Coordinates of C-alpha atoms in Angstrom, one line a residue:
M1 CA -2.6 -60.9 -15.6
E2 CA -4.8 -64.0 -15.7
N3 CA -3.5 -67.3 -14.7
Y4 CA -2.6 -69.2 -17.8
I5 CA -3.6 -72.9 -18.1
V6 CA -2.1 -75.1 -20.7
S7 CA -4.4 -76.6 -23.2
A8 CA -3.7 -80.2 -22.0
R9 CA -5.3 -79.2 -18.6
K10 CA -7.8 -76.7 -19.8
Y11 CA -9.4 -79.1 -22.4
R12 CA -9.0 -82.3 -20.4
P13 CA -12.0 -84.5 -20.9
S14 CA -14.7 -84.3 -18.1
T15 CA -17.2 -86.6 -19.7
F16 CA -17.0 -89.9 -21.6
K17 CA -18.3 -88.1 -24.7
S18 CA -15.3 -85.7 -24.6
V19 CA -12.7 -88.5 -24.5
V20 CA -11.0 -88.6 -27.9
G21 CA -10.2 -91.8 -29.8
Q22 CA -11.3 -94.4 -27.2
K23 CA -14.9 -94.9 -28.2
A24 CA -15.0 -98.6 -27.6
L25 CA -13.7 -98.4 -24.1
T26 CA -16.0 -95.5 -23.1
V27 CA -19.1 -97.3 -24.4
T28 CA -18.1 -100.4 -22.4
L29 CA -17.7 -98.4 -19.2
K30 CA -21.0 -96.5 -19.7
N31 CA -22.9 -99.7 -20.3
A32 CA -21.4 -101.3 -17.2
I33 CA -22.5 -98.2 -15.1
Q34 CA -26.0 -98.2 -16.5
S35 CA -26.4 -101.9 -15.9
G36 CA -24.9 -101.8 -12.4
K37 CA -22.3 -104.5 -13.3
L38 CA -19.2 -102.9 -11.9
A39 CA -16.0 -104.9 -11.2
H40 CA -14.0 -104.3 -8.0
A41 CA -10.7 -103.7 -9.9
Y42 CA -9.9 -102.2 -13.3
L43 CA -6.5 -101.9 -15.1
F44 CA -6.2 -99.2 -17.7
C45 CA -3.0 -99.7 -19.7
G46 CA -1.7 -98.0 -22.9
P47 CA 0.7 -95.4 -24.2
R48 CA 1.2 -92.0 -22.6
G49 CA -1.3 -89.2 -23.1
V50 CA -4.2 -91.4 -24.5
G51 CA -6.7 -90.7 -21.6
K52 CA -6.1 -93.5 -19.0
T53 CA -6.2 -91.3 -15.9
S54 CA -8.9 -89.0 -17.4
C55 CA -11.1 -92.0 -18.0
A56 CA -10.5 -93.2 -14.4
R57 CA -11.6 -89.9 -13.0
I58 CA -14.6 -89.7 -15.2
F59 CA -15.5 -93.2 -14.2
A60 CA -15.1 -92.4 -10.5
K61 CA -17.2 -89.3 -10.9
T62 CA -20.0 -91.0 -12.9
I63 CA -20.5 -94.0 -10.6
N64 CA -21.0 -91.6 -7.6
C65 CA -23.4 -89.3 -9.5
L66 CA -26.8 -89.1 -7.9
N67 CA -28.6 -88.4 -11.2
I68 CA -26.9 -90.3 -14.0
T69 CA -28.3 -89.3 -17.4
S70 CA -29.8 -91.7 -19.9
G71 CA -26.6 -91.6 -21.9
G72 CA -24.6 -92.9 -19.0
E73 CA -23.0 -89.5 -18.2
A74 CA -22.7 -87.6 -14.9
C75 CA -25.2 -84.8 -14.4
N76 CA -22.6 -82.3 -13.1
A77 CA -25.4 -80.8 -11.0
C78 CA -25.6 -83.0 -7.9
E79 CA -23.5 -82.5 -4.8
S80 CA -21.2 -85.4 -5.6
C81 CA -20.5 -84.1 -9.1
R82 CA -19.9 -80.5 -7.8
S83 CA -17.6 -81.7 -5.1
F84 CA -15.6 -83.7 -7.7
N85 CA -15.5 -80.7 -10.1
E86 CA -14.3 -78.5 -7.2
Q87 CA -11.7 -81.1 -6.2
R88 CA -13.0 -81.5 -2.7
S89 CA -14.6 -85.0 -3.0
L90 CA -13.7 -87.5 -0.3
N91 CA -14.8 -90.4 -2.3
I92 CA -11.9 -90.3 -4.8
H93 CA -8.3 -91.0 -3.8
E94 CA -5.4 -90.8 -6.2
L95 CA -2.1 -92.4 -5.4
D96 CA 1.1 -91.8 -7.4
A97 CA 2.9 -95.2 -7.3
A98 CA 6.0 -93.7 -8.7
S99 CA 6.7 -91.8 -5.5
N100 CA 4.6 -94.0 -3.1
N101 CA 5.8 -97.5 -3.9
S102 CA 6.8 -98.9 -0.6
V103 CA 5.0 -101.5 1.6
D104 CA 4.1 -98.8 4.1
D105 CA 2.3 -96.8 1.5
I106 CA 0.2 -99.7 0.5
R107 CA -0.6 -100.6 4.1
S108 CA -1.8 -97.0 4.6
L109 CA -4.0 -97.3 1.6
T110 CA -5.6 -100.6 2.8
E111 CA -6.4 -99.0 6.1
Q112 CA -8.3 -96.2 4.3
V113 CA -10.3 -98.8 2.3
R114 CA -12.2 -99.8 5.5
I115 CA -13.8 -96.4 5.8
P116 CA -17.2 -96.3 3.9
P117 CA -18.0 -93.2 1.8
Q118 CA -19.9 -90.3 3.4
L119 CA -21.6 -89.2 0.2
G120 CA -22.3 -91.5 -2.7
K121 CA -22.1 -95.2 -3.1
Y122 CA -18.4 -96.0 -3.8
K123 CA -14.9 -95.0 -2.8
V124 CA -12.6 -95.1 -5.8
Y125 CA -8.9 -95.5 -5.4
I126 CA -6.9 -94.5 -8.6
I127 CA -3.3 -95.8 -8.5
D128 CA -1.3 -94.2 -11.3
E129 CA 1.9 -95.7 -12.7
V130 CA 1.1 -98.9 -10.7
H131 CA 4.0 -100.8 -12.4
M132 CA 6.4 -98.7 -10.2
L133 CA 5.3 -100.6 -7.0
S134 CA 7.9 -102.8 -5.5
T135 CA 7.4 -106.6 -5.4
Q136 CA 6.8 -106.5 -1.7
A137 CA 4.2 -103.7 -2.1
F138 CA 2.4 -105.8 -4.8
N139 CA 2.3 -108.8 -2.5
A140 CA 0.9 -106.7 0.4
F141 CA -1.8 -105.4 -2.0
L142 CA -2.9 -108.8 -3.3
K143 CA -5.4 -109.7 -0.5
T144 CA -7.1 -106.3 -0.5
L145 CA -7.3 -106.2 -4.3
E146 CA -8.9 -109.7 -4.4
E147 CA -11.5 -109.2 -1.7
P148 CA -12.1 -105.5 -1.1
P149 CA -15.2 -104.1 0.8
H150 CA -18.3 -103.7 -1.4
H151 CA -17.9 -99.9 -1.4
A152 CA -14.3 -99.9 -2.7
I153 CA -13.3 -99.9 -6.4
F154 CA -9.7 -99.8 -7.5
V155 CA -8.6 -98.3 -10.9
L156 CA -5.0 -99.0 -11.7
A157 CA -3.3 -97.1 -14.6
T158 CA 0.0 -98.0 -16.2
T159 CA 2.0 -97.6 -19.4
E160 CA 4.0 -100.8 -19.0
K161 CA 1.6 -103.7 -18.3
Q162 CA 4.4 -106.3 -18.8
K163 CA 6.0 -105.2 -15.5
I164 CA 2.9 -106.0 -13.4
L165 CA 2.8 -109.3 -11.6
P166 CA 0.5 -111.9 -13.1
T167 CA -1.3 -112.3 -9.8
I168 CA -2.3 -108.7 -10.0
L169 CA -3.4 -108.9 -13.6
S170 CA -5.6 -111.9 -12.9
R171 CA -7.6 -109.9 -10.3
C172 CA -8.4 -107.0 -12.7
Q173 CA -10.5 -106.2 -15.7
I174 CA -8.0 -105.1 -18.3
Y175 CA -8.8 -102.2 -20.7
D176 CA -6.2 -101.6 -23.4
F177 CA -6.1 -98.0 -24.6
T178 CA -4.9 -97.5 -28.1
R179 CA -2.9 -94.7 -29.7
I180 CA -5.1 -91.9 -31.0
T181 CA -5.3 -91.6 -34.8
I182 CA -4.0 -88.6 -36.6
E183 CA -7.5 -87.8 -37.9
D184 CA -8.9 -87.7 -34.3
I185 CA -6.0 -85.5 -33.1
V186 CA -6.4 -83.1 -35.9
E187 CA -10.1 -82.8 -35.3
H188 CA -9.6 -82.1 -31.6
L189 CA -6.9 -79.5 -32.3
Q190 CA -9.3 -77.8 -34.7
Y191 CA -11.8 -77.6 -31.9
V192 CA -9.3 -76.2 -29.5
A193 CA -8.1 -73.7 -32.1
S194 CA -11.7 -72.5 -32.7
C195 CA -12.3 -72.1 -29.0
E196 CA -9.1 -70.1 -28.6
N197 CA -9.8 -68.0 -31.8
I198 CA -6.6 -69.2 -33.4
T199 CA -6.3 -69.8 -37.2
A200 CA -4.5 -73.0 -38.2
E201 CA -3.8 -74.6 -41.5
P202 CA -4.9 -78.3 -41.7
E203 CA -1.4 -79.3 -42.9
A204 CA 0.2 -77.6 -39.9
L205 CA -2.2 -79.5 -37.5
N206 CA -1.4 -82.7 -39.4
V207 CA 2.3 -82.3 -38.8
I208 CA 1.6 -81.6 -35.1
A209 CA -0.5 -84.8 -34.9
Q210 CA 2.3 -86.9 -36.5
K211 CA 4.8 -85.4 -34.1
A212 CA 2.6 -86.3 -31.1
D213 CA 2.8 -90.0 -32.1
G214 CA -0.7 -90.9 -31.0
G215 CA -0.7 -88.9 -27.7
M216 CA -3.3 -86.2 -27.2
R217 CA -1.4 -84.6 -24.3
D218 CA 1.7 -84.3 -26.4
A219 CA -0.3 -82.9 -29.3
L220 CA -1.8 -80.1 -27.1
S221 CA 1.6 -79.3 -25.7
I222 CA 3.1 -79.0 -29.2
F223 CA 0.1 -76.9 -30.1
D224 CA 0.7 -74.4 -27.3
Q225 CA 4.4 -74.3 -28.3
V226 CA 3.7 -73.4 -31.9
V227 CA 1.1 -70.8 -30.9
S228 CA 3.7 -69.1 -28.7
F229 CA 6.1 -69.2 -31.7
T230 CA 3.7 -67.8 -34.3
G231 CA 1.6 -65.4 -32.0
G232 CA -1.7 -66.9 -33.0
G233 CA -1.6 -68.0 -36.7
I234 CA -0.4 -71.6 -37.1
T235 CA 1.1 -72.2 -40.6
Y236 CA 2.8 -75.2 -42.1
K237 CA 6.0 -73.3 -42.6
A238 CA 6.0 -72.1 -39.0
V239 CA 5.4 -75.6 -37.7
I240 CA 8.2 -77.3 -39.6
D241 CA 10.6 -74.5 -38.6
N242 CA 9.7 -74.6 -34.9
L243 CA 9.6 -78.4 -34.6
N244 CA 12.6 -79.1 -36.8
V245 CA 10.6 -81.3 -39.1
L246 CA 11.8 -82.1 -42.6
D247 CA 9.5 -80.6 -45.3
Y248 CA 7.6 -83.0 -47.6
E249 CA 9.2 -81.0 -50.5
Y250 CA 12.6 -82.5 -50.0
Y251 CA 11.2 -86.1 -50.2
F252 CA 9.4 -85.3 -53.4
R253 CA 12.6 -83.8 -54.9
L254 CA 14.5 -86.8 -53.9
T255 CA 11.9 -89.1 -55.4
D256 CA 11.9 -87.2 -58.7
A257 CA 15.7 -87.4 -59.0
I258 CA 15.7 -91.1 -58.1
L259 CA 13.0 -91.9 -60.7
K260 CA 15.2 -90.1 -63.3
G261 CA 18.3 -92.1 -62.1
D262 CA 20.2 -88.8 -61.5
V263 CA 22.7 -89.5 -58.7
R264 CA 24.2 -86.0 -58.5
P265 CA 21.0 -84.1 -57.7
C266 CA 20.3 -86.6 -55.0
L267 CA 23.7 -86.0 -53.4
L268 CA 23.1 -82.2 -53.6
I269 CA 19.7 -82.5 -52.0
L270 CA 21.2 -84.6 -49.2
S271 CA 23.9 -82.1 -48.6
E272 CA 21.3 -79.3 -48.4
I273 CA 19.3 -81.2 -45.9
L274 CA 22.3 -82.0 -43.7
G275 CA 23.3 -78.3 -43.9
K276 CA 20.1 -77.4 -42.2
G277 CA 21.1 -79.5 -39.2
F278 CA 18.9 -82.5 -39.7
D279 CA 20.1 -85.9 -38.4
G280 CA 20.9 -88.5 -41.0
Q281 CA 18.8 -91.2 -39.2
N282 CA 15.8 -88.9 -39.3
I283 CA 16.4 -88.3 -43.0
I284 CA 16.5 -92.0 -43.9
T285 CA 13.6 -92.8 -41.6
G286 CA 11.5 -90.1 -43.2
L287 CA 12.4 -91.3 -46.7
T288 CA 11.4 -94.8 -45.8
A289 CA 8.0 -93.6 -44.5
H290 CA 7.7 -91.5 -47.7
F291 CA 8.1 -94.6 -49.9
R292 CA 5.7 -96.4 -47.7
D293 CA 3.1 -93.7 -48.2
L294 CA 3.6 -93.8 -52.0
L295 CA 3.0 -97.5 -51.9
V296 CA -0.3 -97.3 -50.0
C297 CA -1.4 -94.5 -52.4
R298 CA -1.2 -96.7 -55.4
D299 CA -4.4 -98.6 -54.5
E300 CA -7.7 -97.3 -53.2
A301 CA -8.0 -100.3 -50.9
T302 CA -4.9 -99.3 -49.0
L303 CA -5.5 -95.5 -49.1
I304 CA -7.1 -95.7 -45.6
L305 CA -3.6 -96.4 -44.3
F306 CA -2.4 -93.0 -45.6
E307 CA -2.3 -90.4 -42.8
V308 CA -1.6 -87.0 -44.2
G309 CA -3.5 -83.9 -44.9
A310 CA -6.0 -83.5 -47.8
S311 CA -3.9 -80.9 -49.6
I312 CA -0.8 -83.1 -49.8
R313 CA -2.8 -86.3 -50.5
E314 CA -3.3 -85.5 -54.2
R315 CA 0.4 -84.8 -54.8
Y316 CA 1.2 -88.2 -53.2
R317 CA -1.3 -89.9 -55.5
E318 CA 0.2 -88.2 -58.6
T319 CA 3.7 -89.2 -57.7
A320 CA 2.7 -92.8 -56.8
K321 CA 1.4 -93.3 -60.4
R322 CA 5.0 -92.9 -61.6
C323 CA 6.4 -95.4 -59.1
P324 CA 6.1 -99.1 -60.0
D325 CA 5.3 -101.5 -57.1
K326 CA 8.6 -103.4 -57.7
F327 CA 10.6 -100.1 -57.4
L328 CA 8.8 -99.2 -54.2
F329 CA 9.3 -102.6 -52.6
K330 CA 13.1 -102.5 -53.3
A331 CA 13.4 -98.8 -52.3
I332 CA 11.7 -99.5 -48.9
E333 CA 14.0 -102.5 -48.4
L334 CA 17.2 -100.5 -49.2
A335 CA 16.1 -97.5 -47.0
N336 CA 15.2 -99.7 -44.1
Q337 CA 18.5 -101.6 -44.4
C338 CA 20.3 -98.2 -44.3
D339 CA 18.3 -97.3 -41.2
L340 CA 19.4 -100.5 -39.5
N341 CA 23.1 -100.1 -40.3
Y342 CA 23.2 -96.3 -39.6
R343 CA 24.0 -96.6 -35.9
N344 CA 27.0 -98.9 -36.5
S345 CA 28.4 -97.1 -39.5
R346 CA 31.6 -95.2 -39.1
N347 CA 31.0 -93.0 -42.2
K348 CA 27.4 -92.2 -41.8
R349 CA 27.2 -89.7 -44.6
L350 CA 28.8 -92.1 -47.0
L351 CA 26.2 -94.7 -46.0
L352 CA 23.4 -92.3 -46.9
E353 CA 25.0 -91.4 -50.2
L354 CA 25.5 -95.0 -51.1
T355 CA 21.9 -95.8 -50.4
L356 CA 20.8 -92.9 -52.6
I357 CA 23.1 -94.2 -55.4
Q358 CA 21.6 -97.7 -55.1
L359 CA 18.1 -96.2 -55.2
C360 CA 18.9 -94.4 -58.4
Q361 CA 20.1 -97.7 -59.9
L362 CA 16.7 -99.2 -59.4
T363 CA 15.2 -97.2 -62.3
V364 CA 17.9 -98.3 -64.8
S365 CA 16.3 -100.8 -67.2
P366 CA 18.3 -104.0 -68.1
T367 CA 18.7 -102.8 -71.7
E368 CA 20.2 -99.5 -70.6
E369 CA 22.4 -101.2 -68.1
D370 CA 23.7 -103.5 -70.8
D371 CA 24.3 -100.6 -73.1
K372 CA 26.3 -98.8 -70.3
K373 CA 28.4 -102.0 -69.9
K374 CA 29.1 -102.1 -73.6
T375 CA 30.4 -98.6 -73.6
L376 CA 32.9 -99.5 -71.0
I377 CA 34.5 -102.3 -73.1
K378 CA 37.5 -101.1 -75.0
P379 CA 38.0 -102.4 -78.5
V380 CA 40.8 -105.0 -78.8
A381 CA 43.7 -104.2 -81.1
A382 CA 42.2 -100.9 -82.3
S383 CA 45.5 -99.8 -83.8
P384 CA 48.0 -102.0 -85.8
Q385 CA 50.8 -103.3 -83.6
P386 CA 54.4 -103.6 -85.0
A387 CA 55.5 -107.1 -85.8
T388 CA 57.8 -108.8 -83.3
V389 CA 60.5 -111.3 -83.9
Q390 CA 58.2 -114.1 -83.1
D391 CA 55.6 -112.9 -85.6
A392 CA 58.1 -113.1 -88.4
S393 CA 57.7 -116.9 -88.8
P394 CA 55.7 -118.2 -91.7
V395 CA 53.3 -120.0 -89.3
A396 CA 52.6 -116.8 -87.4
A397 CA 52.1 -115.0 -90.7
V398 CA 49.6 -117.6 -91.9
R399 CA 47.8 -117.4 -88.5
Q400 CA 47.5 -113.6 -88.8
V401 CA 46.2 -113.9 -92.3
A402 CA 43.7 -116.6 -91.3
E403 CA 42.3 -114.4 -88.6
Q404 CA 41.0 -111.8 -91.1
P405 CA 38.9 -112.0 -94.2
V406 CA 41.1 -112.6 -97.3
S407 CA 40.2 -111.0 -100.7
Y408 CA 40.8 -113.6 -103.4
G409 CA 41.9 -112.1 -106.7
G410 CA 41.2 -113.3 -110.2
N411 CA 39.8 -116.8 -110.7
V412 CA 41.4 -118.2 -107.6
S413 CA 38.8 -119.9 -105.5
P414 CA 38.8 -120.3 -101.7
A415 CA 39.7 -124.0 -102.2
N416 CA 42.9 -123.1 -104.2
P417 CA 44.3 -120.0 -102.5
Q418 CA 47.3 -118.1 -103.8
P419 CA 50.8 -119.1 -102.6
A420 CA 52.0 -117.5 -99.4
G421 CA 54.6 -115.5 -101.2
N422 CA 52.0 -113.7 -103.4
L423 CA 49.7 -113.0 -100.5
N424 CA 48.7 -109.4 -100.6
P425 CA 45.5 -109.1 -98.6
A426 CA 43.4 -106.2 -99.7
P427 CA 41.4 -104.1 -97.2
A428 CA 38.4 -106.0 -95.9
P429 CA 35.2 -105.2 -97.7
T430 CA 32.7 -103.1 -95.8
T431 CA 30.2 -105.3 -94.1
H432 CA 27.9 -105.1 -91.2
Y433 CA 30.7 -106.2 -88.9
P434 CA 33.9 -104.4 -90.2
R435 CA 37.1 -105.7 -88.7
P436 CA 40.5 -103.8 -88.5
V437 CA 43.1 -104.9 -91.0
K438 CA 46.2 -106.3 -89.3
H439 CA 49.7 -105.7 -90.6
V440 CA 51.1 -108.9 -92.2
P441 CA 54.9 -109.1 -92.5
E442 CA 56.3 -109.9 -95.9
I443 CA 57.7 -113.4 -96.4
N444 CA 60.6 -114.2 -98.6
V445 CA 59.6 -117.5 -100.1
K446 CA 63.0 -118.2 -101.6
Q447 CA 64.7 -118.1 -98.2
K448 CA 62.0 -120.3 -96.7
E449 CA 61.6 -123.0 -99.3
T450 CA 61.9 -125.7 -96.7
Y451 CA 58.6 -124.7 -95.1
K452 CA 55.4 -126.0 -96.5
I453 CA 52.6 -123.5 -96.0
P454 CA 49.3 -125.2 -95.2
T455 CA 46.0 -124.4 -96.9
L456 CA 44.3 -121.3 -95.5
R457 CA 41.3 -122.1 -93.4
S458 CA 39.3 -120.4 -90.6
T459 CA 41.1 -120.9 -87.3
S460 CA 38.8 -121.7 -84.4
L461 CA 39.3 -120.4 -80.8
K462 CA 39.9 -124.0 -79.7
D463 CA 42.8 -124.5 -82.2
L464 CA 44.4 -121.2 -81.2
A465 CA 44.1 -122.2 -77.5
E466 CA 45.7 -125.6 -78.1
E467 CA 48.5 -124.1 -80.1
K468 CA 49.1 -121.5 -77.4
E469 CA 49.3 -124.2 -74.8
K470 CA 51.9 -126.1 -76.8
T471 CA 54.0 -123.0 -77.2
S472 CA 53.7 -122.0 -73.6
Q473 CA 54.9 -125.2 -72.0
P474 CA 57.7 -124.8 -69.5
A475 CA 61.3 -125.4 -70.5
F476 CA 61.6 -128.4 -68.3
A477 CA 58.5 -130.2 -69.5
T478 CA 59.3 -133.7 -70.7
T479 CA 56.3 -134.5 -72.8
D480 CA 58.7 -135.1 -75.7
M481 CA 61.5 -136.5 -73.5
P482 CA 62.9 -139.8 -74.7
D483 CA 62.3 -142.9 -72.5
A484 CA 65.0 -142.8 -69.8
N485 CA 65.3 -144.7 -66.5
N486 CA 68.5 -143.4 -64.9
N487 CA 68.9 -144.3 -61.2
F488 CA 69.1 -141.6 -58.6
S489 CA 69.6 -141.4 -54.9
Q490 CA 67.5 -139.8 -52.1
E491 CA 70.1 -137.0 -51.7
E492 CA 69.9 -136.2 -55.5
L493 CA 66.1 -136.1 -55.3
I494 CA 66.1 -133.7 -52.4
S495 CA 68.8 -131.6 -54.0
Y496 CA 66.9 -131.0 -57.2
W497 CA 63.7 -130.6 -55.2
L498 CA 65.2 -127.7 -53.3
K499 CA 66.7 -126.2 -56.4
Y500 CA 63.3 -126.1 -58.0
A501 CA 61.9 -124.5 -54.9
E502 CA 64.6 -121.8 -55.0
S503 CA 63.8 -121.1 -58.7
L504 CA 60.2 -120.1 -57.9
T505 CA 59.3 -116.4 -58.0
V506 CA 57.5 -114.3 -55.3
E507 CA 54.2 -115.0 -57.0
K508 CA 54.5 -118.7 -55.8
I509 CA 55.9 -118.0 -52.4
H510 CA 53.3 -120.3 -50.8
L511 CA 54.4 -123.2 -53.0
K512 CA 58.1 -122.4 -52.4
N513 CA 57.6 -122.6 -48.6
T514 CA 55.6 -125.8 -48.9
L515 CA 58.4 -127.5 -50.9
I516 CA 61.1 -126.4 -48.5
N517 CA 59.1 -127.7 -45.4
C518 CA 57.8 -130.9 -47.0
K519 CA 60.7 -132.9 -48.5
P520 CA 60.2 -136.0 -50.7
V521 CA 61.0 -139.5 -49.5
L522 CA 62.1 -142.1 -52.2
K523 CA 60.0 -145.3 -52.0
G524 CA 61.0 -147.4 -55.0
D525 CA 60.2 -147.9 -58.7
F526 CA 61.2 -144.3 -59.1
T527 CA 58.3 -143.2 -56.9
F528 CA 58.6 -140.7 -54.1
E529 CA 56.2 -139.6 -51.4
V530 CA 55.6 -136.1 -50.0
S531 CA 53.9 -135.7 -46.6
V532 CA 52.1 -132.4 -46.1
Y533 CA 50.5 -130.9 -43.0
N534 CA 47.2 -129.7 -44.3
P535 CA 44.9 -130.0 -47.4
S536 CA 45.9 -126.5 -48.6
Q537 CA 49.5 -127.7 -49.1
K538 CA 48.3 -130.8 -50.8
D539 CA 46.3 -128.8 -53.3
E540 CA 49.2 -126.4 -53.8
I541 CA 51.6 -129.3 -54.8
S542 CA 48.9 -131.1 -56.8
D543 CA 48.1 -128.0 -58.9
N544 CA 51.8 -127.7 -59.8
S545 CA 52.7 -131.4 -60.1
T546 CA 53.2 -131.3 -63.8
E547 CA 55.9 -128.7 -63.6
I548 CA 57.5 -130.3 -60.6
L549 CA 57.7 -133.7 -62.2
G550 CA 58.9 -132.2 -65.5
Y551 CA 61.8 -130.5 -63.7
L552 CA 62.8 -133.6 -61.8
R553 CA 62.5 -135.9 -64.8
S554 CA 64.6 -133.6 -66.9
N555 CA 67.4 -133.1 -64.3
L556 CA 67.5 -136.6 -63.0
N557 CA 67.3 -138.1 -66.5
N558 CA 64.4 -140.4 -65.7
S559 CA 61.0 -140.2 -67.4
H560 CA 59.4 -142.8 -65.0
I561 CA 59.4 -140.6 -61.8
K562 CA 56.1 -140.5 -60.0
M563 CA 54.9 -138.5 -57.0
D564 CA 52.4 -139.4 -54.2
I565 CA 51.0 -136.8 -51.9
R566 CA 49.5 -137.5 -48.5
I567 CA 48.5 -135.6 -45.4
A568 CA 50.6 -136.6 -42.4
E569 CA 49.0 -138.0 -39.3
K570 CA 48.6 -135.9 -36.2
D571 CA 51.6 -137.4 -34.4
E572 CA 53.7 -136.9 -37.5
T573 CA 52.9 -133.2 -37.8
E574 CA 54.0 -132.4 -34.3
M575 CA 56.6 -129.6 -34.7
I576 CA 59.5 -128.9 -32.3
Y577 CA 59.9 -125.2 -31.5
T578 CA 61.0 -124.5 -27.9
S579 CA 64.1 -125.6 -26.1
T580 CA 62.1 -127.8 -23.8
E581 CA 60.4 -129.6 -26.7
K582 CA 63.8 -130.1 -28.3
Y583 CA 65.2 -131.5 -25.0
S584 CA 62.2 -133.9 -24.7
Y585 CA 62.7 -135.1 -28.2
L586 CA 66.4 -135.8 -27.6
I587 CA 65.6 -137.6 -24.3
K588 CA 63.3 -140.0 -26.2
R589 CA 66.1 -140.8 -28.6
N590 CA 68.9 -141.0 -25.9
P591 CA 67.8 -141.4 -22.3
N592 CA 71.4 -141.0 -21.1
L593 CA 71.1 -137.3 -21.7
E594 CA 68.9 -137.1 -18.6
K595 CA 71.7 -138.6 -16.4
L596 CA 74.2 -136.1 -18.0
K597 CA 71.9 -133.2 -17.1
N598 CA 71.5 -134.3 -13.5
I599 CA 75.2 -135.0 -13.0
F600 CA 76.4 -131.6 -14.1
N601 CA 73.3 -129.8 -12.8
L602 CA 72.5 -128.4 -16.2
T603 CA 69.5 -126.1 -17.0
I604 CA 67.5 -125.6 -20.2
E605 CA 67.4 -122.1 -21.6

């Protein structure tokens, strides 16, 4: 059985031309080699699997090549290139800083720098994961890095540039490697598949490229995994099953249901996705990316930002035509907010369902929303109500008649209506706005001759409100109370003050407690003052001052009683709770208590 080599190693770039997705950097390095303008230290930084170490090796091989081609590439034929390809070159030294990060390791490296190369022009020292070096190791490396021998070139590689000391950065030429685009990854995977005689669907390779997140090494590793799963033929269905990737079809189904405003199908689709074992955060993240893709598909100018396969691209464009920009803006915002709140949510599924419900509401037009609200409003007095004792009065009867259209009979005009005793309202004529006919109790005019029924007129809402306010005044209101100025004492004032507080119901428990704790103090001219502890208590008494004064004026037989409310000062509001506070308060009033306590050796409990 032949030794199997994974694709990431087998198809690792050996020339600048074979490096994928880093054309700007490779061109810069080739031009520097051809012109002979080489720096003594380079820093290659960027995400994982984008070709940093590969470029460092290609660079080291090319600058030592004895016959560099016109394109700036190594010849792969000279002794230096053959020794490099056979991994026996003494001019290239690689150091893994993750496991060799001490000061001693760096000192050993600096000692090797002094030895000139035996073959070729340069000795290249590649230090991978250089950010793992300790601070002491960095400091020990500074002098050598700044002034190395003319034959020594350092190439540092790292994924976390921010962890490297600024003094190191200032001594290097920095090359930032970018993530490899999906198109470049798919193109390289197609090349690998053709070399390995493997059939692969473009959509399947596109999913692999998206899963790799810009890293070619990750893409090749996933490629090998899927090949092992399928046995040679890579299909879209096999890829999403093997990689546990959510199919595009679910997102399109959710979008169709959201555009129709159907909440229930959305909930059923969500339940189906969760039943397949997908995490809720991946679902909402994928839905956010789906709405983003729909947004960029709506304009040809932004279509370059759309990174999916050609077969699915047309379906996105068709769906995007049915999605207004305003809807997509709000949908992305709601989905992103759900993604942010998902980790802290206690009921994660409910959060997902609520987000889908909110997305469905985005497609409801204002007119439809108003119509739905109208259907929820129940008609007032849809069925005739039996007359109560209060409704039997002539005034109430007239009010009921005035609230509905009156059919005038004969030659009677609206200015000269029929007497109340002969009122027999006919059913209201059918109009554009039919109103239900209310039951009007019969009135015996002979028994009510003392009442003078006013002329019928349309009663406005303002008149009805004023009449209701008059009839709903409390029993102790003294608006019609005759002028009285009976004298009363402080004790009587407090007595009726507390009686009023005790008469309050549970609904006004806050006012009741306030009145009990804040007692009035009679000042003069029938005016008393109430000291409260906070603005809330002041507002509570002020809002009910009419009823309080009405009660006191009625029971104290004095219509000139007035009330002032103020917030007590800080020293006034000091409350006495503990035994020690009570004892201190009594000592201030009678210092002899302190002597009594000391004589009898008393304690405070």
